[in-house]
Amino acid sequence: MPEPLKLIRIPTLKTAENFRNHVASLGIDLPCEDQIVTGGASPLAQPIRNVAVNGKRIGNRWAVQPMEGWDGTASGGATDEVRRRWQRFGESGAKLIYGGEAMAVRPDGRANPNQLIIIEQNKKDLAELREVLVRAHQARCGTADDLVIGFQLTHSGRFCKPNDKSRLEPRVACRHPLLDNRFAVTSDAQVFTDSEIEHLIECYITAAKIAWDVGADFVDIKHCHGYLLHEFLGARARPGKFGGSFENRTRILREIVAGIRASGNRIEIGVRLSAFDFVPFKPDPALSQPGKPGPGIPEAFSHCLPYGYGFGVSQDNPVEYDLAETFQFAELCARLGVKILNLSAGSPYYNPHIQRPAAYPPSDGYQPPEDPLVGVARQINVVRQVADFVKALNRAKVDAGTNPAPHHPSNPATPAPVVVGSAYSYLQEYLPHVAQYVIRNGWTDVVGLGRMTLAYPNILADAVEKGSLEKKFICRTFSDCTTAPRNGLISGCYPLDKYYTGKPEFQKLKEIKKSVGA
């Protein structure tokens, strides 16, 4: 029987040189600079100069990613917990902030009964949240003139739990031979019809108008992590105008953008995309014990080949990525005038080690099947490939008299989008060292931070201003911010944020983790 993976913990490495040596021993490409650069010389402190969003230049090179908090009101409005989170994100120093979280475009599209809903009844709360964020940012940075704020619009599709935290009410793009049983899809009636999708598109257009009305600079049309629009990107087996060909599978995005523009709404557009996906994973039963799941292994997929149920994944071997359509999608975004392309991968629901590499699994997950740095490097290097492709789009625009590379538009109407990369939290002490390198060398335009900002929102501000980090606040990827909502509790950094330590949910979470052996 194989032995479970034994991880080298990042804090034990002590120096950047030791970190590089460990990376080399894993055989991965993950560069790390020796020192944190401070002040105006830092690559992280440089503004984005080639793309303006709502007339503003993004003032530095890190972003706060959108995350669900499970802590809004039952009607999708704000609470003190939500306001506090948005305030902390404003204090982060990041100049690109996706509000605080994904917002459902209608009530039945929520991933939990307390998700924010971007509908007319909640406009006052959404405007207040934006104002809380901007005030906090101005107090921290002195100005918000170079702060760009986006609202992420979503329908949770397969993962919908709009009425009860313990009851799935999924609606899907298509049937899926490996995921249907996991997520209570038992009938073709749960598949969206074309006419239902046309109505949903109108909900996105309406939500974008609300976002503009309350002061957002852009809306992000969520196409990642197995949520509805991401699932449509892989719906090769779906008949009709929203499935099958690449043109049909991207029709929803094109119609949302066209509808926003036809309405006269001047809001900018972004897209967060899972650049690649793998098949679902499960704990290895041979290495699992009661209360302690084994490392992740792929679900058996031989009966599903060629694999026609994912995006950016090899149809012949769906534990490998294939970026051919990812590049096509990036080109489409450029043609549509999308200003920000934010790249992630996989799904936290069915292959979390691909999406958010971590040392410790959530309660419904599995032990890491690989050193999490392998997952970090996988995403960073895929983002590098997409960023290179996007830069070629811009070159094709300006190089008059030359032939653009295959699939490149010769004259996109606007500059190709700003590229944001993900999967940096597991780097921990060496996050600034890696982030500096990838920005300095053009591997991405912006470094996106998710769960790290729950524990330590101003980690990169400290790096740029002080040249050092507060180690007691660094996220160690305990996954409590995922385990809590998976079990119906509000999300937050329970180990490191004292605000959550004092809440009754803290004790409940301890009991849940004890019961599952986490």
mmCIF file of C-alpha atoms in Angstrom, residues 135-354:
data_model
loop_
_atom_site.group_PDB
_atom_site.id
_atom_site.type_symbol
_atom_site.label_atom_id
_atom_site.label_comp_id
_atom_site.label_asym_id
_atom_site.label_seq_id
_atom_site.Cartn_x
_atom_site.Cartn_y
_atom_site.Cartn_z
ATOM 1 C CA ARG A 135 -14.021 55.086 2.812
ATOM 2 C CA ALA A 136 -11.761 52.434 4.301
ATOM 3 C CA HIS A 137 -9.519 52.545 1.247
ATOM 4 C CA GLN A 138 -9.258 56.328 1.304
ATOM 5 C CA ALA A 139 -8.348 56.272 4.994
ATOM 6 C CA ARG A 140 -5.674 53.643 4.333
ATOM 7 C CA CYS A 141 -4.238 54.937 1.055
ATOM 8 C CA GLY A 142 -5.154 58.623 0.926
ATOM 9 C CA THR A 143 -7.032 58.328 -2.361
ATOM 10 C CA ALA A 144 -9.468 56.082 -4.169
ATOM 11 C CA ASP A 145 -8.939 57.686 -7.578
ATOM 12 C CA ASP A 146 -7.005 54.618 -8.747
ATOM 13 C CA LEU A 147 -9.242 52.062 -7.006
ATOM 14 C CA VAL A 148 -11.314 49.868 -9.327
ATOM 15 C CA ILE A 149 -14.295 48.029 -7.807
ATOM 16 C CA GLY A 150 -16.190 45.205 -9.459
ATOM 17 C CA PHE A 151 -19.285 43.203 -8.540
ATOM 18 C CA GLN A 152 -19.190 39.536 -9.521
ATOM 19 C CA LEU A 153 -22.492 38.302 -11.001
ATOM 20 C CA THR A 154 -23.350 34.626 -10.724
ATOM 21 C CA HIS A 155 -25.872 31.841 -10.825
ATOM 22 C CA SER A 156 -24.678 28.847 -8.808
ATOM 23 C CA GLY A 157 -26.229 26.232 -11.085
ATOM 24 C CA ARG A 158 -25.331 22.740 -9.858
ATOM 25 C CA PHE A 159 -24.433 24.091 -6.406
ATOM 26 C CA CYS A 160 -27.615 26.047 -5.634
ATOM 27 C CA LYS A 161 -28.872 26.017 -2.036
ATOM 28 C CA PRO A 162 -31.174 29.047 -2.039
ATOM 29 C CA ASN A 163 -33.545 28.055 0.751
ATOM 30 C CA ASP A 164 -31.818 25.600 3.081
ATOM 31 C CA LYS A 165 -28.099 25.306 3.844
ATOM 32 C CA SER A 166 -28.384 21.528 3.817
ATOM 33 C CA ARG A 167 -30.566 21.062 0.718
ATOM 34 C CA LEU A 168 -29.326 21.252 -2.832
ATOM 35 C CA GLU A 169 -31.727 22.634 -5.455
ATOM 36 C CA PRO A 170 -29.547 22.312 -8.550
ATOM 37 C CA ARG A 171 -30.224 23.669 -12.024
ATOM 38 C CA VAL A 172 -27.689 22.631 -14.621
ATOM 39 C CA ALA A 173 -26.465 23.243 -18.150
ATOM 40 C CA CYS A 174 -26.421 19.515 -18.944
ATOM 41 C CA ARG A 175 -26.373 16.102 -17.321
ATOM 42 C CA HIS A 176 -22.979 14.977 -16.051
ATOM 43 C CA PRO A 177 -22.110 11.289 -15.560
ATOM 44 C CA LEU A 178 -19.702 11.951 -12.670
ATOM 45 C CA LEU A 179 -21.265 14.926 -10.895
ATOM 46 C CA ASP A 180 -25.022 14.293 -11.041
ATOM 47 C CA ASN A 181 -25.062 11.863 -8.112
ATOM 48 C CA ARG A 182 -22.894 14.145 -5.981
ATOM 49 C CA PHE A 183 -25.160 17.138 -6.415
ATOM 50 C CA ALA A 184 -28.665 15.662 -6.451
ATOM 51 C CA VAL A 185 -29.300 15.940 -10.194
ATOM 52 C CA THR A 186 -31.783 13.166 -10.925
ATOM 53 C CA SER A 187 -33.985 14.481 -13.719
ATOM 54 C CA ASP A 188 -33.714 16.156 -17.112
ATOM 55 C CA ALA A 189 -36.199 18.676 -15.744
ATOM 56 C CA GLN A 190 -33.292 20.199 -13.777
ATOM 57 C CA VAL A 191 -31.535 21.119 -17.039
ATOM 58 C CA PHE A 192 -32.161 24.732 -18.083
ATOM 59 C CA THR A 193 -34.166 25.088 -21.276
ATOM 60 C CA ASP A 194 -33.058 27.577 -23.907
ATOM 61 C CA SER A 195 -35.974 29.853 -23.072
ATOM 62 C CA GLU A 196 -35.090 29.760 -19.367
ATOM 63 C CA ILE A 197 -31.527 30.750 -20.237
ATOM 64 C CA GLU A 198 -32.791 33.670 -22.314
ATOM 65 C CA HIS A 199 -34.678 34.893 -19.250
ATOM 66 C CA LEU A 200 -31.583 34.383 -17.070
ATOM 67 C CA ILE A 201 -29.527 36.500 -19.475
ATOM 68 C CA GLU A 202 -31.973 39.340 -18.843
ATOM 69 C CA CYS A 203 -31.325 38.933 -15.101
ATOM 70 C CA TYR A 204 -27.600 39.470 -15.703
ATOM 71 C CA ILE A 205 -28.313 42.575 -17.772
ATOM 72 C CA THR A 206 -30.573 43.957 -15.038
ATOM 73 C CA ALA A 207 -27.972 43.165 -12.374
ATOM 74 C CA ALA A 208 -25.311 45.024 -14.364
ATOM 75 C CA LYS A 209 -27.569 48.108 -14.398
ATOM 76 C CA ILE A 210 -27.951 47.910 -10.624
ATOM 77 C CA ALA A 211 -24.171 47.592 -10.247
ATOM 78 C CA TRP A 212 -23.671 50.740 -12.330
ATOM 79 C CA ASP A 213 -26.343 52.606 -10.404
ATOM 80 C CA VAL A 214 -24.634 51.944 -7.058
ATOM 81 C CA GLY A 215 -21.162 52.882 -8.283
ATOM 82 C CA ALA A 216 -19.362 49.717 -9.402
ATOM 83 C CA ASP A 217 -16.719 50.248 -12.083
ATOM 84 C CA PHE A 218 -17.246 46.839 -13.678
ATOM 85 C CA VAL A 219 -19.193 43.614 -13.390
ATOM 86 C CA ASP A 220 -17.472 40.250 -13.507
ATOM 87 C CA ILE A 221 -19.478 37.628 -15.395
ATOM 88 C CA LYS A 222 -18.511 34.519 -13.429
ATOM 89 C CA HIS A 223 -17.350 31.595 -15.589
ATOM 90 C CA CYS A 224 -15.407 29.519 -13.074
ATOM 91 C CA HIS A 225 -15.426 26.712 -10.498
ATOM 92 C CA GLY A 226 -18.274 24.668 -11.950
ATOM 93 C CA TYR A 227 -20.918 27.352 -11.443
ATOM 94 C CA LEU A 228 -23.556 27.668 -14.140
ATOM 95 C CA LEU A 229 -21.826 29.697 -16.854
ATOM 96 C CA HIS A 230 -18.620 27.719 -16.435
ATOM 97 C CA GLU A 231 -20.611 24.524 -16.813
ATOM 98 C CA PHE A 232 -22.049 25.849 -20.077
ATOM 99 C CA LEU A 233 -18.501 26.226 -21.423
ATOM 100 C CA GLY A 234 -18.137 22.449 -21.203
ATOM 101 C CA ALA A 235 -21.636 21.537 -22.403
ATOM 102 C CA ARG A 236 -20.568 19.772 -25.588
ATOM 103 C CA ALA A 237 -23.380 17.221 -25.290
ATOM 104 C CA ARG A 238 -26.103 19.835 -24.870
ATOM 105 C CA PRO A 239 -28.347 20.291 -27.929
ATOM 106 C CA GLY A 240 -29.615 23.650 -29.136
ATOM 107 C CA LYS A 241 -28.092 27.089 -29.406
ATOM 108 C CA PHE A 242 -26.337 27.059 -26.006
ATOM 109 C CA GLY A 243 -24.455 23.759 -26.382
ATOM 110 C CA GLY A 244 -22.220 21.772 -28.690
ATOM 111 C CA SER A 245 -19.914 24.096 -30.625
ATOM 112 C CA PHE A 246 -17.577 26.626 -29.009
ATOM 113 C CA GLU A 247 -19.698 29.391 -30.548
ATOM 114 C CA ASN A 248 -22.829 28.047 -28.898
ATOM 115 C CA ARG A 249 -21.158 27.339 -25.554
ATOM 116 C CA THR A 250 -20.000 30.972 -25.336
ATOM 117 C CA ARG A 251 -23.291 32.436 -26.577
ATOM 118 C CA ILE A 252 -24.439 33.352 -23.054
ATOM 119 C CA LEU A 253 -21.452 35.630 -22.488
ATOM 120 C CA ARG A 254 -21.867 37.285 -25.892
ATOM 121 C CA GLU A 255 -25.564 37.914 -25.300
ATOM 122 C CA ILE A 256 -25.020 39.273 -21.789
ATOM 123 C CA VAL A 257 -22.397 41.724 -23.057
ATOM 124 C CA ALA A 258 -24.538 42.714 -26.047
ATOM 125 C CA GLY A 259 -27.546 43.232 -23.799
ATOM 126 C CA ILE A 260 -25.606 45.406 -21.358
ATOM 127 C CA ARG A 261 -24.345 47.566 -24.218
ATOM 128 C CA ALA A 262 -27.749 47.755 -25.942
ATOM 129 C CA SER A 263 -29.293 48.999 -22.691
ATOM 130 C CA GLY A 264 -26.985 52.014 -22.699
ATOM 131 C CA ASN A 265 -25.211 50.869 -19.562
ATOM 132 C CA ARG A 266 -21.598 52.146 -19.583
ATOM 133 C CA ILE A 267 -20.314 49.735 -16.963
ATOM 134 C CA GLU A 268 -17.140 47.827 -17.862
ATOM 135 C CA ILE A 269 -17.002 44.034 -18.165
ATOM 136 C CA GLY A 270 -14.717 41.452 -16.564
ATOM 137 C CA VAL A 271 -14.755 37.655 -16.619
ATOM 138 C CA ARG A 272 -13.394 35.221 -14.041
ATOM 139 C CA LEU A 273 -12.631 31.961 -15.806
ATOM 140 C CA SER A 274 -11.515 28.513 -14.739
ATOM 141 C CA ALA A 275 -8.789 28.326 -17.386
ATOM 142 C CA PHE A 276 -8.740 24.540 -17.080
ATOM 143 C CA ASP A 277 -10.530 21.787 -15.235
ATOM 144 C CA PHE A 278 -9.962 18.157 -14.291
ATOM 145 C CA VAL A 279 -12.422 15.359 -13.550
ATOM 146 C CA PRO A 280 -13.876 15.185 -10.026
ATOM 147 C CA PHE A 281 -11.657 13.715 -7.315
ATOM 148 C CA LYS A 282 -12.562 11.674 -4.224
ATOM 149 C CA PRO A 283 -10.655 10.341 -1.174
ATOM 150 C CA ASP A 284 -8.671 7.218 -1.936
ATOM 151 C CA PRO A 285 -10.630 4.469 -0.107
ATOM 152 C CA ALA A 286 -7.467 2.376 0.270
ATOM 153 C CA LEU A 287 -5.812 5.132 2.338
ATOM 154 C CA SER A 288 -8.883 6.451 4.162
ATOM 155 C CA GLN A 289 -9.630 5.788 7.820
ATOM 156 C CA PRO A 290 -12.764 6.519 9.856
ATOM 157 C CA GLY A 291 -12.887 10.276 10.301
ATOM 158 C CA LYS A 292 -9.790 10.817 8.145
ATOM 159 C CA PRO A 293 -10.122 10.851 4.353
ATOM 160 C CA GLY A 294 -7.301 9.600 2.198
ATOM 161 C CA PRO A 295 -5.530 11.565 -0.529
ATOM 162 C CA GLY A 296 -7.559 12.548 -3.559
ATOM 163 C CA ILE A 297 -7.766 10.299 -6.587
ATOM 164 C CA PRO A 298 -9.710 10.906 -9.807
ATOM 165 C CA GLU A 299 -13.129 9.381 -10.186
ATOM 166 C CA ALA A 300 -13.114 6.532 -12.704
ATOM 167 C CA PHE A 301 -13.642 8.172 -16.076
ATOM 168 C CA SER A 302 -12.852 5.552 -18.726
ATOM 169 C CA HIS A 303 -16.559 5.120 -19.466
ATOM 170 C CA CYS A 304 -16.832 8.878 -20.163
ATOM 171 C CA LEU A 305 -14.222 9.127 -22.914
ATOM 172 C CA PRO A 306 -13.902 11.191 -24.949
ATOM 173 C CA TYR A 307 -14.566 13.492 -22.002
ATOM 174 C CA GLY A 308 -17.094 16.043 -23.202
ATOM 175 C CA TYR A 309 -18.031 17.570 -19.840
ATOM 176 C CA GLY A 310 -15.354 20.131 -19.058
ATOM 177 C CA PHE A 311 -13.543 23.210 -20.320
ATOM 178 C CA GLY A 312 -9.788 23.492 -20.797
ATOM 179 C CA VAL A 313 -9.371 19.782 -20.142
ATOM 180 C CA SER A 314 -8.057 17.016 -22.374
ATOM 181 C CA GLN A 315 -10.927 14.963 -23.762
ATOM 182 C CA ASP A 316 -8.632 11.932 -24.029
ATOM 183 C CA ASN A 317 -7.054 12.219 -20.570
ATOM 184 C CA PRO A 318 -9.109 14.528 -18.341
ATOM 185 C CA VAL A 319 -6.477 14.763 -15.634
ATOM 186 C CA GLU A 320 -4.472 16.968 -17.999
ATOM 187 C CA TYR A 321 -5.330 20.435 -19.202
ATOM 188 C CA ASP A 322 -5.775 21.495 -22.820
ATOM 189 C CA LEU A 323 -5.690 25.264 -23.354
ATOM 190 C CA ALA A 324 -6.821 25.420 -26.994
ATOM 191 C CA GLU A 325 -10.304 26.673 -26.098
ATOM 192 C CA THR A 326 -8.930 28.769 -23.232
ATOM 193 C CA PHE A 327 -6.975 30.772 -25.802
ATOM 194 C CA GLN A 328 -10.089 31.037 -27.978
ATOM 195 C CA PHE A 329 -12.011 32.337 -24.989
ATOM 196 C CA ALA A 330 -9.328 34.945 -24.248
ATOM 197 C CA GLU A 331 -9.579 36.112 -27.855
ATOM 198 C CA LEU A 332 -13.350 36.303 -27.553
ATOM 199 C CA CYS A 333 -13.013 38.428 -24.423
ATOM 200 C CA ALA A 334 -10.736 40.829 -26.302
ATOM 201 C CA ARG A 335 -13.242 41.086 -29.157
ATOM 202 C CA LEU A 336 -16.045 41.800 -26.683
ATOM 203 C CA GLY A 337 -14.092 44.569 -24.972
ATOM 204 C CA VAL A 338 -13.718 42.666 -21.708
ATOM 205 C CA LYS A 339 -11.307 44.707 -19.605
ATOM 206 C CA ILE A 340 -10.244 42.151 -16.971
ATOM 207 C CA LEU A 341 -9.710 38.404 -17.438
ATOM 208 C CA ASN A 342 -9.286 36.792 -14.020
ATOM 209 C CA LEU A 343 -7.994 33.224 -14.197
ATOM 210 C CA SER A 344 -8.589 30.405 -11.755
ATOM 211 C CA ALA A 345 -8.924 26.635 -12.255
ATOM 212 C CA GLY A 346 -11.024 23.637 -11.324
ATOM 213 C CA SER A 347 -13.662 23.758 -8.598
ATOM 214 C CA PRO A 348 -13.639 23.883 -4.778
ATOM 215 C CA TYR A 349 -16.555 21.445 -4.819
ATOM 216 C CA TYR A 350 -15.112 18.512 -6.742
ATOM 217 C CA ASN A 351 -11.330 18.975 -7.180
ATOM 218 C CA PRO A 352 -10.241 21.533 -4.562
ATOM 219 C CA HIS A 353 -6.522 20.697 -4.761
ATOM 220 C CA ILE A 354 -6.620 21.967 -8.351
#
